[in-house]
Tab-separated table of N, CA and C in Angstrom:
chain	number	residue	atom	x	y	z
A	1	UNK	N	-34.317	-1.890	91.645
A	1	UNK	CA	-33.721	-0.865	92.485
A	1	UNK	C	-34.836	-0.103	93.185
A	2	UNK	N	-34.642	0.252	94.646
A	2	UNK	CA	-35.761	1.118	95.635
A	2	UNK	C	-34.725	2.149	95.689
A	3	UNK	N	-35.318	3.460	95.125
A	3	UNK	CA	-34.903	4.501	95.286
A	3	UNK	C	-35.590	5.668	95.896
A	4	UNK	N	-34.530	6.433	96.540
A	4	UNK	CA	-35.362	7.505	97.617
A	4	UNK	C	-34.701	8.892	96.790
A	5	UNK	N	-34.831	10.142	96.464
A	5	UNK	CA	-34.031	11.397	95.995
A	5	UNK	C	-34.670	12.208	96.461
A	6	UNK	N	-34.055	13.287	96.929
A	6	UNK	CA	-34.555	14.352	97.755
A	6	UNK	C	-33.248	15.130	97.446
A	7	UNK	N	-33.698	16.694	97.418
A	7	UNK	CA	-32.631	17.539	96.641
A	7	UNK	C	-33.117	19.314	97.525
A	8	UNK	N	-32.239	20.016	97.563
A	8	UNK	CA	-32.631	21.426	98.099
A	8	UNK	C	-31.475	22.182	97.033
A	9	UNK	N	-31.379	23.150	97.877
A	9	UNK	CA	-30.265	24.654	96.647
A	9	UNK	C	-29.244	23.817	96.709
A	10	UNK	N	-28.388	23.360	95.556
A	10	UNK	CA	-27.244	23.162	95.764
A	10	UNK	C	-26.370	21.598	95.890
A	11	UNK	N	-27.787	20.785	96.300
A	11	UNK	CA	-27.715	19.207	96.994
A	11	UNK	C	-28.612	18.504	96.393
A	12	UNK	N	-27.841	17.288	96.402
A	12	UNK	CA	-28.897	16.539	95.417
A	12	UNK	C	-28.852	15.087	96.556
A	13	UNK	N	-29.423	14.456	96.725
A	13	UNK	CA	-29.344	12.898	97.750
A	13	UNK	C	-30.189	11.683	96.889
A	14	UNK	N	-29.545	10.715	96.912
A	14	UNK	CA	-30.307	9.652	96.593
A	14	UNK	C	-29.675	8.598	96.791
A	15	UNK	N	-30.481	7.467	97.715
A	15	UNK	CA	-30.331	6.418	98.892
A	15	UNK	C	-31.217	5.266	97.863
A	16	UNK	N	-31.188	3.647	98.087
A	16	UNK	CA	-31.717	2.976	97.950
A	16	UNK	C	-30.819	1.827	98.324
A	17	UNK	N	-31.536	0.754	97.831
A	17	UNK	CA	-31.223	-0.584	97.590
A	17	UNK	C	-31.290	-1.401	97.026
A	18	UNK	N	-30.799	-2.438	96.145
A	18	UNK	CA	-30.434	-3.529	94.828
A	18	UNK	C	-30.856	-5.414	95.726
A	19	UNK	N	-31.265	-5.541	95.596
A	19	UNK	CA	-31.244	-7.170	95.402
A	19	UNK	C	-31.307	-8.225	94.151
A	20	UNK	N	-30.231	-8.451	93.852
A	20	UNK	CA	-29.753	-8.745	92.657
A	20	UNK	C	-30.095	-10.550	93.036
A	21	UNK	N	-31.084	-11.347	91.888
A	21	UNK	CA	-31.223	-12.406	91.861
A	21	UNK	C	-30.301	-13.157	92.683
A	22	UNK	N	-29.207	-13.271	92.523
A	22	UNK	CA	-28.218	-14.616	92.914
A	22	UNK	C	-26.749	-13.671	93.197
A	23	UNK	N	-27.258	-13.120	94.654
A	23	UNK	CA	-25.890	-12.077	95.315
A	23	UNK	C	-26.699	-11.639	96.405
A	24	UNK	N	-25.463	-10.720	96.726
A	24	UNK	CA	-25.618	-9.985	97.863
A	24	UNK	C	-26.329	-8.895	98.107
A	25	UNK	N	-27.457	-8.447	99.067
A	25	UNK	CA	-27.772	-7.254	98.673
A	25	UNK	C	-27.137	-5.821	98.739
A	26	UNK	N	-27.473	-5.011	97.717
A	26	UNK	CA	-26.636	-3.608	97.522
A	26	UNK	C	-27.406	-2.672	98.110
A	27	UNK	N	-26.595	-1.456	98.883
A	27	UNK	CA	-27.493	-0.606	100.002
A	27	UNK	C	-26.280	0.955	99.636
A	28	UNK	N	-26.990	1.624	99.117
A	28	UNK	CA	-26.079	2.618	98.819
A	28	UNK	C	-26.747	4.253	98.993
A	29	UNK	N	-25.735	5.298	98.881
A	29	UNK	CA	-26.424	6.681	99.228
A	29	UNK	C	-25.187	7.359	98.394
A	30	UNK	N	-25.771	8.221	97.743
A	30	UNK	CA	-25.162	9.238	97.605
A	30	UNK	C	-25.167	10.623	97.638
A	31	UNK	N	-24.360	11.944	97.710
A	31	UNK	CA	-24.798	13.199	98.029
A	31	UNK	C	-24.037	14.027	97.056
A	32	UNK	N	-24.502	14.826	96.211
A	32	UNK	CA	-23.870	16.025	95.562
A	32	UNK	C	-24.031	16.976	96.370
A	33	UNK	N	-23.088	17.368	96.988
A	33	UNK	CA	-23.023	18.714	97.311
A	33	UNK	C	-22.251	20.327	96.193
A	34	UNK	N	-23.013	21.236	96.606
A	34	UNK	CA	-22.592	22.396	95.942
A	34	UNK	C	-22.157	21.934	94.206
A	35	UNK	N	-23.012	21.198	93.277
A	35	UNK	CA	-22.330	21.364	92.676
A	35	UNK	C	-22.748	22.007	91.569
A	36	UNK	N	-21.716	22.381	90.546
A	36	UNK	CA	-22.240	23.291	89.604
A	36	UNK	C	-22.490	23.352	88.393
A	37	UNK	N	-22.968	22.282	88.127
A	37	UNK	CA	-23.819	21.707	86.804
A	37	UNK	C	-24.965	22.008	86.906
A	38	UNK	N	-26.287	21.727	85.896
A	38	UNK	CA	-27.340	22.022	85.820
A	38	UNK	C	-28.285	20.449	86.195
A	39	UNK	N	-29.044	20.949	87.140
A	39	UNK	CA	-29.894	19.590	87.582
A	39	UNK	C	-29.772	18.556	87.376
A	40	UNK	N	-30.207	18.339	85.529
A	40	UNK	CA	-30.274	17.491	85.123
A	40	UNK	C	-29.291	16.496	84.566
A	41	UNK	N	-27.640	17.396	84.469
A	41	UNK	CA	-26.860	16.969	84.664
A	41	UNK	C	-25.650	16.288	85.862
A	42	UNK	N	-26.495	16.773	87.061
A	42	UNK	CA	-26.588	16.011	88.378
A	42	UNK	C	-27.078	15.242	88.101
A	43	UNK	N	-28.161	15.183	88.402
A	43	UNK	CA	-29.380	13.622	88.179
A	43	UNK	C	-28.676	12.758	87.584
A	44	UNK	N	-27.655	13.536	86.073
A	44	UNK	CA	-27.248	12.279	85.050
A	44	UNK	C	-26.302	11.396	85.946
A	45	UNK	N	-25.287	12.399	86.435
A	45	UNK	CA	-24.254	11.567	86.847
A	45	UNK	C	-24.246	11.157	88.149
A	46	UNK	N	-25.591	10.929	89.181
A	46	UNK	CA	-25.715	10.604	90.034
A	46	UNK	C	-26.089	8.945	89.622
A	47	UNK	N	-26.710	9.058	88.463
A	47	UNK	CA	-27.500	7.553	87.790
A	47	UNK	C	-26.352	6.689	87.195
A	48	UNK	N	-25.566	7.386	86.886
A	48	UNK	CA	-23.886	6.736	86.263
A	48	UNK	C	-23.010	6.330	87.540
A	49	UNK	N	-23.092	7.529	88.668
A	49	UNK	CA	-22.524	6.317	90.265
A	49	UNK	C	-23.443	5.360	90.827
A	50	UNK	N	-24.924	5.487	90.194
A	50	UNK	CA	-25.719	4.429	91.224
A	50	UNK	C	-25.496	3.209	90.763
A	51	UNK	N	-25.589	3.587	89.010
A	51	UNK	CA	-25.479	2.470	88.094
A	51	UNK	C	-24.009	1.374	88.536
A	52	UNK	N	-22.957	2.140	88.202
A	52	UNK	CA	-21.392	1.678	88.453
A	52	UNK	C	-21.623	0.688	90.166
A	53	UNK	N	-22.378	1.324	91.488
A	53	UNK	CA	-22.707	1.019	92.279
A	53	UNK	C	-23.491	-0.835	92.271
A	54	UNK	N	-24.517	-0.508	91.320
A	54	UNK	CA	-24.982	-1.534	91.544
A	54	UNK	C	-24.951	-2.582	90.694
A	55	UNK	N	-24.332	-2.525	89.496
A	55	UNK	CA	-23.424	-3.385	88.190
A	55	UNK	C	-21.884	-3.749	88.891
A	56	UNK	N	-21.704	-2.914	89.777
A	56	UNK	CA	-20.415	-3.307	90.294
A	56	UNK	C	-18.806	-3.575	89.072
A	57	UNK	N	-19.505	-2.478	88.317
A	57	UNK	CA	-18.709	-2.212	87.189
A	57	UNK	C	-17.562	-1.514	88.034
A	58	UNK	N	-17.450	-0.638	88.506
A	58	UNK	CA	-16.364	0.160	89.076
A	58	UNK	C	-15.517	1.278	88.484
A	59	UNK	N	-16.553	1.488	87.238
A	59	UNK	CA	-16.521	2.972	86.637
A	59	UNK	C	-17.605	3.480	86.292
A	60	UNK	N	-17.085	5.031	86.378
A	60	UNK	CA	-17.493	6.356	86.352
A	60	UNK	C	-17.268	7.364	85.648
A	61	UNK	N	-18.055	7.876	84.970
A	61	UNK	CA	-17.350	8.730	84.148
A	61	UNK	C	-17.756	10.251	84.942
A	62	UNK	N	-16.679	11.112	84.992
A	62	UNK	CA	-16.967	12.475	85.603
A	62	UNK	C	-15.595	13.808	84.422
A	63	UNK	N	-16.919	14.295	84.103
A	63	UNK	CA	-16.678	15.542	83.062
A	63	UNK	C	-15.220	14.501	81.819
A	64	UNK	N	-15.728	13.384	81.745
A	64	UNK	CA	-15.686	13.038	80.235
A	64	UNK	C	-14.582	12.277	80.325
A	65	UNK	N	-14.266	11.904	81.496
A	65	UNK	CA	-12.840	11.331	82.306
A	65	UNK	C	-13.554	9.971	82.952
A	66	UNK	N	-12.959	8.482	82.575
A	66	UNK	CA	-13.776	7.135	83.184
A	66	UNK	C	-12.359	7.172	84.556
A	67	UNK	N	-12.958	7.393	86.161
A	67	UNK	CA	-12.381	7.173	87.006
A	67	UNK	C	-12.670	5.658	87.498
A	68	UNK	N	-11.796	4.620	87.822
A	68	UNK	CA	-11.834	3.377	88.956
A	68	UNK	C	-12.450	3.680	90.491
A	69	UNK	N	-12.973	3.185	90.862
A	69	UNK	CA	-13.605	3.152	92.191
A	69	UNK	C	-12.309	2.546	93.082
């Protein structure tokens, strides 16, 4: 995985891309806005949509709840 994260008050961003041996390549971004957890619990669950993103699992877990994509 090539990952880019860049973050200010409030926002968190992180962009990259997956080339997975024997597939397609994966090109993804995501943005937290305003939200109101603590950093590092951004960070967590930004790594749990990149992950779901690029396993192509198609879950997520958000505040302890597994949502479908």
């Amino acid at each position: 995985i090539h990952l880019k994260s860049g973050s200010h008050t409030g926002v968190r961003n992180y962009s990259g891309y997956y080339f997975p041996e024997n597939g397609t390549p994966v090109i993804f971004s995501v943005m937290i806005n305003h939200g109101k957890a603590s950093g590092q619990k951004l960070s967590s669950a930004a790594g749990e949509i990149i992950s779901s993103i690029v396993t192509g699992t198609g879950f997520i877990r958000t505040g302890g709840q597994s949502v479908s994509r």
